Amino acid sequence: MQVLVAGGAGYIGSHAVYQLIRAGHGVIVYDNLSTGQREAVHPEARFVQADIRDQTALETVFAQEAAAGRPVEVAMHFAAKLIVPESLTQPLAYYQNNVEGLRTMLAAMVERGVPNIVFSSTAAVYGEPISPVCLEDSPTLPINPYGETKLACERMIRWVCAAHGMNYAIFRYFNVAGADSSLQIGLNKDQLTHLIPLIMQSALGLRERLEIYGNDYDTPDGTCIRDYIHVSDLAQAHVLGAEYLTQNKGSLLANLGSGHGYSVSEVVAAAERMFSFKWGFAPRRAGDPAKLTADISRARELLGWQPQLSLEQMLRSDYDYRRKISEG
Ligand code: UFG
């Protein structure tokens, strides 16, 4: 199968590319390198540096691949802005990049007859969840422009696929962490905000201490509960999703998490068993729901997918990757 991966030089996109290539599929990485990195592109992938909002460039790639006898069967979309606080201060940039970017990609796919799309969505579409365990049918009421644009994208995909006889796999990610076992790729950016990379920066002495945001939530130990999923498990679901689409099994929308919740204190305790670092409690961070975990039965049933990697493996691989990049 031939797959175009928009955003394939970014964190999650590059992991999907590695898993696709390991599974024997052909890959074109399409990325403008605004946040992605050239070094993260798998050496066996064809690389095109262009913007997702450039319909001509996208159509040219689809046409070239078809002319070479390997038409693109699946387009994967990872090319999005995804920082919640930034989305609150720059909503128009989120609508332009996320919504307009997807619209352009879908237009190019319709024009060139590319029949399947795999799309990165997020648990942020659930907003403040009414129930702490989210099912795909739970209400979607985003509380920030990031989640709002992703929900708009989900809806656009459904309408366009219905109108043009295409199929989709939409995945709603929970808390993604870790790095590929090769340590060639991982989460590499300047402004880190996520819990696990910040713990590891503390363990590597790159940060004075980790702050736990709030210990007065309505949870057993007072800290927030989240569902952490290893990026390689997440990437594997994309391979299975793409194969599902090319086997003409129809469309799907599914949560991707581990199905297991850990509190921030439990993650910190697990990390302390492996590394040494300082931490302390700090006030709550705005916008954090107390508990957010995924029901993953749909992805299990439809894709035969099962997360394989533990919290300890997420922590260890993020540490190893972060140490490698910090040593240059
Ligand atoms: N946390 C700390 N200290 C830190 C960083 C995080 O205590 O230094 C806590 C947060 O308060 C939260 C938990 O660790 O309780 C996880 O926070 P992250 O920032 O790692 O991740 P989020 O749960 O905020 O975000 C994730 C995705 C978003 C998505 C959101 C949906 O990264 O893209 O879930 O709710 F929008």
Tab-separated table of C-alpha atoms and ligand atoms in Angstrom:
chain	number	residue	atom	x	y	z
A	1	MET	CA	0.000	0.000	0.000
A	2	GLN	CA	1.206	3.504	-0.859
A	3	VAL	CA	0.577	6.120	1.854
A	4	LEU	CA	1.076	9.887	1.880
A	5	VAL	CA	1.779	11.132	5.392
A	6	ALA	CA	1.145	14.860	5.820
A	7	GLY	CA	3.078	15.950	8.893
A	8	GLY	CA	5.320	12.880	8.680
A	9	ALA	CA	8.329	14.826	10.028
A	10	GLY	CA	6.556	15.596	13.311
A	11	TYR	CA	6.388	13.598	16.529
A	12	ILE	CA	3.442	11.273	15.954
A	13	GLY	CA	3.612	11.386	12.146
A	14	SER	CA	7.252	10.240	12.106
A	15	HIS	CA	6.377	7.279	14.341
A	16	ALA	CA	3.529	6.310	11.998
A	17	VAL	CA	5.992	6.461	9.087
A	18	TYR	CA	8.459	4.161	10.875
A	19	GLN	CA	5.705	1.601	11.591
A	20	LEU	CA	4.330	1.783	8.034
A	21	ILE	CA	7.777	1.140	6.577
A	22	ARG	CA	8.388	-1.731	9.026
A	23	ALA	CA	5.087	-3.222	7.837
A	24	GLY	CA	6.361	-3.095	4.239
A	25	HIS	CA	4.320	-0.138	2.965
A	26	GLY	CA	5.513	2.679	0.674
A	27	VAL	CA	5.520	6.162	2.206
A	28	ILE	CA	5.674	9.735	0.980
A	29	VAL	CA	6.321	12.221	3.779
A	30	TYR	CA	4.716	15.582	2.986
A	31	ASP	CA	5.717	18.268	5.488
A	32	ASN	CA	6.513	22.000	5.436
A	33	LEU	CA	9.023	21.541	8.305
A	34	SER	CA	7.406	24.379	10.276
A	35	THR	CA	7.617	22.244	13.395
A	36	GLY	CA	8.741	18.901	11.983
A	37	GLN	CA	12.377	17.976	11.444
A	38	ARG	CA	14.103	16.706	8.317
A	39	GLU	CA	16.134	14.219	10.415
A	40	ALA	CA	12.879	12.651	11.614
A	41	VAL	CA	11.967	11.571	8.076
A	42	HIS	CA	12.640	7.858	7.622
A	43	PRO	CA	15.470	7.367	5.081
A	44	GLU	CA	13.318	4.985	3.010
A	45	ALA	CA	10.448	7.461	2.638
A	46	ARG	CA	10.165	9.874	-0.281
A	47	PHE	CA	10.232	13.401	1.166
A	48	VAL	CA	8.322	16.396	-0.235
A	49	GLN	CA	8.722	19.735	1.523
A	50	ALA	CA	5.489	21.620	0.942
A	51	ASP	CA	2.522	23.072	2.763
A	52	ILE	CA	-0.728	21.235	3.307
A	53	ARG	CA	-2.602	24.354	2.176
A	54	ASP	CA	-0.941	24.131	-1.267
A	55	GLN	CA	-3.444	22.122	-3.305
A	56	THR	CA	-1.349	22.203	-6.473
A	57	ALA	CA	1.655	20.733	-4.676
A	58	LEU	CA	-0.481	17.981	-3.159
A	59	GLU	CA	-2.120	17.150	-6.464
A	60	THR	CA	1.287	17.043	-8.141
A	61	VAL	CA	2.458	14.403	-5.660
A	62	PHE	CA	-0.694	12.318	-6.119
A	63	ALA	CA	-0.340	12.584	-9.916
A	64	GLN	CA	3.380	11.694	-9.875
A	65	GLU	CA	2.777	8.609	-7.739
A	66	ALA	CA	-0.095	7.469	-9.968
A	67	ALA	CA	2.038	7.997	-13.101
A	68	ALA	CA	4.803	5.917	-11.507
A	69	GLY	CA	2.326	3.042	-11.112
A	70	ARG	CA	1.974	3.299	-7.336
A	71	PRO	CA	-1.139	5.405	-6.699
A	72	VAL	CA	-1.622	6.737	-3.190
A	73	GLU	CA	-4.342	4.644	-1.551
A	74	VAL	CA	-4.351	6.333	1.848
A	75	ALA	CA	-3.551	9.888	2.944
A	76	MET	CA	-2.750	10.381	6.620
A	77	HIS	CA	-3.194	13.809	8.166
A	78	PHE	CA	-0.939	14.782	11.117
A	79	ALA	CA	-0.113	18.297	9.911
A	80	ALA	CA	-1.825	20.349	12.595
A	81	LYS	CA	-1.201	22.899	15.284
A	82	LEU	CA	-1.844	21.340	18.682
A	83	ILE	CA	-0.932	23.561	21.624
A	84	VAL	CA	-4.028	24.315	23.692
A	85	PRO	CA	-2.889	27.631	25.308
A	86	GLU	CA	-1.616	28.916	21.931
A	87	SER	CA	-4.976	28.087	20.355
A	88	LEU	CA	-6.695	30.338	22.893
A	89	THR	CA	-4.547	33.341	21.945
A	90	GLN	CA	-4.282	32.610	18.180
A	91	PRO	CA	-7.585	30.950	17.201
A	92	LEU	CA	-7.435	32.147	13.588
A	93	ALA	CA	-4.089	30.429	13.059
A	94	TYR	CA	-5.708	27.194	14.264
A	95	TYR	CA	-8.679	27.555	11.926
A	96	GLN	CA	-6.388	28.391	9.037
A	97	ASN	CA	-3.852	25.643	9.546
A	98	ASN	CA	-6.084	22.865	10.875
A	99	VAL	CA	-9.413	23.423	9.135
A	100	GLU	CA	-8.225	25.056	5.911
A	101	GLY	CA	-5.281	22.652	5.696
A	102	LEU	CA	-7.584	19.651	5.880
A	103	ARG	CA	-10.050	21.203	3.409
A	104	THR	CA	-7.232	21.632	0.906
A	105	MET	CA	-5.997	18.090	1.394
A	106	LEU	CA	-9.495	16.667	0.935
A	107	ALA	CA	-9.978	18.784	-2.210
A	108	ALA	CA	-6.746	17.390	-3.674
A	109	MET	CA	-7.798	13.842	-2.733
A	110	VAL	CA	-11.216	14.273	-4.395
A	111	GLU	CA	-9.612	15.784	-7.495
A	112	ARG	CA	-7.071	12.949	-7.824
A	113	GLY	CA	-9.260	10.053	-6.658
A	114	VAL	CA	-7.418	9.201	-3.421
A	115	PRO	CA	-10.074	7.125	-1.635
A	116	ASN	CA	-9.050	6.903	2.048
A	117	ILE	CA	-8.028	9.277	4.833
A	118	VAL	CA	-6.609	8.601	8.311
A	119	PHE	CA	-7.023	11.615	10.567
A	120	SER	CA	-5.437	12.608	13.924
A	121	SER	CA	-8.055	13.885	16.297
A	122	THR	CA	-7.884	14.352	20.035
A	123	ALA	CA	-9.558	13.733	23.369
A	124	ALA	CA	-9.834	17.538	23.505
A	125	VAL	CA	-13.029	17.167	21.435
A	126	TYR	CA	-14.728	15.810	24.576
A	127	GLY	CA	-14.032	19.066	26.471
A	128	GLU	CA	-14.919	18.764	30.163
A	129	PRO	CA	-16.079	15.166	30.056
A	130	ILE	CA	-19.409	14.416	31.675
A	131	SER	CA	-18.170	10.917	32.467
A	132	PRO	CA	-14.468	10.327	33.280
A	133	VAL	CA	-14.311	7.407	30.832
A	134	CYS	CA	-14.862	8.663	27.290
A	135	LEU	CA	-16.637	6.568	24.705
A	136	GLU	CA	-16.714	7.655	21.080
A	137	ASP	CA	-20.416	8.441	21.505
A	138	SER	CA	-19.819	10.663	24.555
A	139	PRO	CA	-20.855	14.305	24.019
A	140	THR	CA	-18.314	16.443	22.143
A	141	LEU	CA	-18.158	19.932	23.642
A	142	PRO	CA	-14.641	21.338	23.159
A	143	ILE	CA	-13.509	24.051	25.552
A	144	ASN	CA	-10.688	25.517	23.416
A	145	PRO	CA	-10.067	26.368	19.733
A	146	TYR	CA	-7.688	23.414	19.360
A	147	GLY	CA	-10.441	20.909	20.221
A	148	GLU	CA	-12.991	22.952	18.303
A	149	THR	CA	-10.952	22.885	15.068
A	150	LYS	CA	-10.366	19.141	15.386
A	151	LEU	CA	-14.093	18.550	15.826
A	152	ALA	CA	-14.814	20.742	12.778
A	153	CYS	CA	-12.299	18.616	10.842
A	154	GLU	CA	-13.975	15.378	11.944
A	155	ARG	CA	-17.310	16.672	10.668
A	156	MET	CA	-15.825	17.907	7.388
A	157	ILE	CA	-14.308	14.480	6.773
A	158	ARG	CA	-17.621	12.731	7.330
A	159	TRP	CA	-19.505	15.004	4.913
A	160	VAL	CA	-16.819	14.876	2.226
A	161	CYS	CA	-16.403	11.099	2.459
A	162	ALA	CA	-20.184	10.623	2.238
A	163	ALA	CA	-20.428	12.903	-0.806
A	164	HIS	CA	-17.504	11.403	-2.724
A	165	GLY	CA	-17.630	7.715	-1.792
A	166	MET	CA	-14.446	7.868	0.312
A	167	ASN	CA	-13.636	6.230	3.644
A	168	TYR	CA	-12.038	7.537	6.827
A	169	ALA	CA	-10.366	6.385	10.026
A	170	ILE	CA	-10.540	9.139	12.642
A	171	PHE	CA	-8.496	8.558	15.810
A	172	ARG	CA	-8.950	10.510	19.029
A	173	TYR	CA	-5.669	10.477	20.932
A	174	PHE	CA	-5.338	10.589	24.691
A	175	ASN	CA	-1.950	11.293	26.365
A	176	VAL	CA	0.767	10.196	23.969
A	177	ALA	CA	4.327	9.674	25.249
A	178	GLY	CA	7.559	7.793	24.614
A	179	ALA	CA	9.899	7.326	21.673
A	180	ASP	CA	10.619	4.739	18.990
A	181	SER	CA	12.849	1.854	20.106
A	182	SER	CA	15.485	2.953	17.541
A	183	LEU	CA	15.743	6.312	19.403
A	184	GLN	CA	16.017	7.941	15.960
A	185	ILE	CA	12.781	9.849	16.591
A	186	GLY	CA	10.903	11.187	19.616
A	187	LEU	CA	9.289	14.353	20.906
A	188	ASN	CA	11.889	16.999	20.091
A	189	LYS	CA	10.813	20.580	20.568
A	190	ASP	CA	11.859	23.617	22.562
A	191	GLN	CA	8.735	24.403	24.553
A	192	LEU	CA	7.737	21.189	26.291
A	193	THR	CA	4.516	21.210	28.314
A	194	HIS	CA	3.672	17.520	28.733
A	195	LEU	CA	4.149	15.667	31.974
A	196	ILE	CA	6.434	12.797	30.953
A	197	PRO	CA	9.012	14.844	28.986
A	198	LEU	CA	9.130	17.369	31.843
A	199	ILE	CA	9.782	14.595	34.371
A	200	MET	CA	12.599	13.324	32.172
A	201	GLN	CA	14.116	16.770	31.776
A	202	SER	CA	14.179	16.959	35.579
A	203	ALA	CA	15.784	13.509	35.782
A	204	LEU	CA	18.452	14.621	33.292
A	205	GLY	CA	19.196	17.794	35.253
A	206	LEU	CA	17.859	20.001	32.447
A	207	ARG	CA	15.142	21.376	34.736
A	208	GLU	CA	15.373	22.117	38.434
A	209	ARG	CA	12.273	20.222	39.480
A	210	LEU	CA	8.949	18.918	38.292
A	211	GLU	CA	5.852	20.701	39.527
A	212	ILE	CA	2.676	18.707	40.056
A	213	TYR	CA	-0.213	21.000	39.177
A	214	GLY	CA	-2.752	20.557	41.940
A	215	ASN	CA	-3.270	17.925	44.648
A	216	ASP	CA	-6.820	18.853	45.600
A	217	TYR	CA	-8.738	17.248	42.733
A	218	ASP	CA	-11.566	14.840	43.363
A	219	THR	CA	-9.407	11.743	42.741
A	220	PRO	CA	-8.024	9.136	45.199
A	221	ASP	CA	-4.660	10.924	45.658
A	222	GLY	CA	-5.846	14.420	44.688
A	223	THR	CA	-3.858	14.619	41.421
A	224	CYS	CA	-5.316	14.426	37.894
A	225	ILE	CA	-5.809	11.075	36.200
A	226	ARG	CA	-4.924	10.610	32.527
A	227	ASP	CA	-4.666	7.790	30.018
A	228	TYR	CA	-1.064	7.460	28.746
A	229	ILE	CA	-0.367	5.630	25.497
A	230	HIS	CA	3.033	4.796	23.979
A	231	VAL	CA	3.537	6.587	20.670
A	232	SER	CA	4.618	3.315	18.993
A	233	ASP	CA	1.351	1.607	20.031
A	234	LEU	CA	-0.519	4.634	18.730
A	235	ALA	CA	1.410	4.530	15.442
A	236	GLN	CA	0.630	0.832	15.046
A	237	ALA	CA	-3.099	1.614	15.245
A	238	HIS	CA	-2.613	3.904	12.228
A	239	VAL	CA	-1.079	1.074	10.205
A	240	LEU	CA	-4.017	-1.166	11.117
A	241	GLY	CA	-6.453	1.681	10.367
A	242	ALA	CA	-4.961	2.206	6.903
A	243	GLU	CA	-5.087	-1.534	6.197
A	244	TYR	CA	-8.715	-1.627	7.402
A	245	LEU	CA	-9.587	1.080	4.875
A	246	THR	CA	-7.820	-0.556	1.944
A	247	GLN	CA	-9.584	-3.849	2.753
A	248	ASN	CA	-12.870	-1.984	2.110
A	249	LYS	CA	-14.264	-2.583	5.558
A	250	GLY	CA	-15.807	0.918	5.735
A	251	SER	CA	-15.058	3.925	7.922
A	252	LEU	CA	-14.329	4.164	11.635
A	253	LEU	CA	-13.864	6.638	14.461
A	254	ALA	CA	-12.040	5.331	17.535
A	255	ASN	CA	-10.353	6.444	20.736
A	256	LEU	CA	-6.670	5.567	21.110
A	257	GLY	CA	-5.440	5.319	24.667
A	258	SER	CA	-4.317	2.489	26.912
A	259	GLY	CA	-7.707	2.197	28.587
A	260	HIS	CA	-5.933	2.608	31.942
A	261	GLY	CA	-5.757	5.732	34.093
A	262	TYR	CA	-2.724	6.877	36.100
A	263	SER	CA	-2.695	9.858	38.429
A	264	VAL	CA	0.113	12.396	38.107
A	265	SER	CA	1.458	11.162	41.474
A	266	GLU	CA	1.428	7.568	40.201
A	267	VAL	CA	3.401	8.574	37.092
A	268	VAL	CA	5.882	10.479	39.267
A	269	ALA	CA	6.211	7.484	41.630
A	270	ALA	CA	6.818	5.113	38.697
A	271	ALA	CA	9.501	7.481	37.372
A	272	GLU	CA	11.101	7.750	40.826
A	273	ARG	CA	11.561	3.969	40.895
A	274	MET	CA	13.705	4.345	37.751
A	275	PHE	CA	15.350	7.790	38.020
A	276	SER	CA	16.136	10.399	40.592
A	277	PHE	CA	14.698	13.924	40.369
A	278	LYS	CA	13.129	16.651	42.472
A	279	TRP	CA	9.446	17.455	42.458
A	280	GLY	CA	6.911	19.478	44.436
A	281	PHE	CA	3.281	20.499	44.416
A	282	ALA	CA	2.149	23.689	42.681
A	283	PRO	CA	-1.275	25.288	42.122
A	284	ARG	CA	-3.712	23.813	39.630
A	285	ARG	CA	-3.188	24.567	35.934
A	286	ALA	CA	-6.183	26.177	34.224
A	287	GLY	CA	-8.367	23.914	32.114
A	288	ASP	CA	-7.311	20.508	33.480
A	289	PRO	CA	-10.211	18.081	33.983
A	290	ALA	CA	-9.762	15.840	37.056
A	291	LYS	CA	-10.035	12.552	35.196
A	292	LEU	CA	-9.846	11.717	31.512
A	293	THR	CA	-9.482	8.147	30.313
A	294	ALA	CA	-10.437	6.283	27.168
A	295	ASP	CA	-12.722	3.385	26.500
A	296	ILE	CA	-10.722	1.619	23.778
A	297	SER	CA	-12.992	-1.331	23.066
A	298	ARG	CA	-13.916	-0.042	19.622
A	299	ALA	CA	-10.309	0.111	18.356
A	300	ARG	CA	-9.710	-3.321	19.897
A	301	GLU	CA	-12.726	-4.867	18.227
A	302	LEU	CA	-12.524	-3.264	14.784
A	303	LEU	CA	-8.751	-3.277	14.320
A	304	GLY	CA	-7.673	-6.183	16.515
A	305	TRP	CA	-5.379	-3.611	18.136
A	306	GLN	CA	-4.000	-3.932	21.637
A	307	PRO	CA	-1.481	-1.577	23.275
A	308	GLN	CA	1.684	-3.534	24.060
A	309	LEU	CA	3.946	-1.087	25.881
A	310	SER	CA	3.790	-0.181	29.581
A	311	LEU	CA	4.029	3.137	31.398
A	312	GLU	CA	7.584	2.148	32.431
A	313	GLN	CA	8.491	1.649	28.751
A	314	MET	CA	7.083	5.092	27.912
A	315	LEU	CA	9.153	6.648	30.693
A	316	ARG	CA	12.328	4.758	29.793
A	317	SER	CA	12.139	5.461	26.060
A	318	ASP	CA	11.407	9.163	26.573
A	319	TYR	CA	14.364	9.370	28.991
A	320	ASP	CA	16.725	7.553	26.601
A	321	TYR	CA	15.670	9.713	23.653
A	322	ARG	CA	15.907	12.940	25.649
A	323	ARG	CA	19.367	11.983	26.911
A	324	LYS	CA	20.481	11.233	23.367
A	325	ILE	CA	19.328	14.598	21.977
A	326	SER	CA	20.674	16.511	24.967
A	327	GLU	CA	24.109	15.009	24.325
A	328	GLY	CA	23.820	16.227	20.705
B	1	UFG	N1	1.150	18.116	34.679
B	1	UFG	C1	1.803	18.439	35.849
B	1	UFG	N2	3.002	19.061	35.743
B	1	UFG	C2	3.573	19.382	34.550
B	1	UFG	C3	2.882	19.048	33.356
B	1	UFG	C4	1.662	18.409	33.451
B	1	UFG	O1	1.328	18.173	36.950
B	1	UFG	O2	4.655	19.957	34.542
B	1	UFG	C5	-0.142	17.436	34.770
B	1	UFG	C6	-1.281	18.207	34.128
B	1	UFG	O3	-1.781	19.162	35.011
B	1	UFG	C7	-2.249	17.072	33.809
B	1	UFG	C8	-1.325	15.881	33.514
B	1	UFG	O4	-0.065	16.216	34.096
B	1	UFG	O5	-3.017	16.778	34.931
B	1	UFG	C9	-1.126	15.653	32.022
B	1	UFG	O6	-0.785	16.890	31.416
B	1	UFG	P1	-0.158	17.004	29.953
B	1	UFG	O7	0.171	18.433	29.738
B	1	UFG	O8	0.942	16.009	29.799
B	1	UFG	O9	-1.328	16.531	28.986
B	1	UFG	P2	-2.864	17.019	28.905
B	1	UFG	O10	-3.680	15.956	29.583
B	1	UFG	O11	-3.056	18.406	29.351
B	1	UFG	O12	-3.097	17.076	27.317
B	1	UFG	C10	-3.475	16.018	26.511
B	1	UFG	C11	-2.968	16.267	25.090
B	1	UFG	C12	-3.669	17.429	24.451
B	1	UFG	C13	-5.155	17.210	24.516
B	1	UFG	C14	-5.593	16.961	25.942
B	1	UFG	C15	-7.042	16.586	25.964
B	1	UFG	O13	-1.593	16.486	25.094
B	1	UFG	O14	-3.284	17.552	23.092
B	1	UFG	O15	-4.872	15.885	26.520
B	1	UFG	O16	-7.558	16.756	27.233
B	1	UFG	F1	-5.806	18.277	24.054
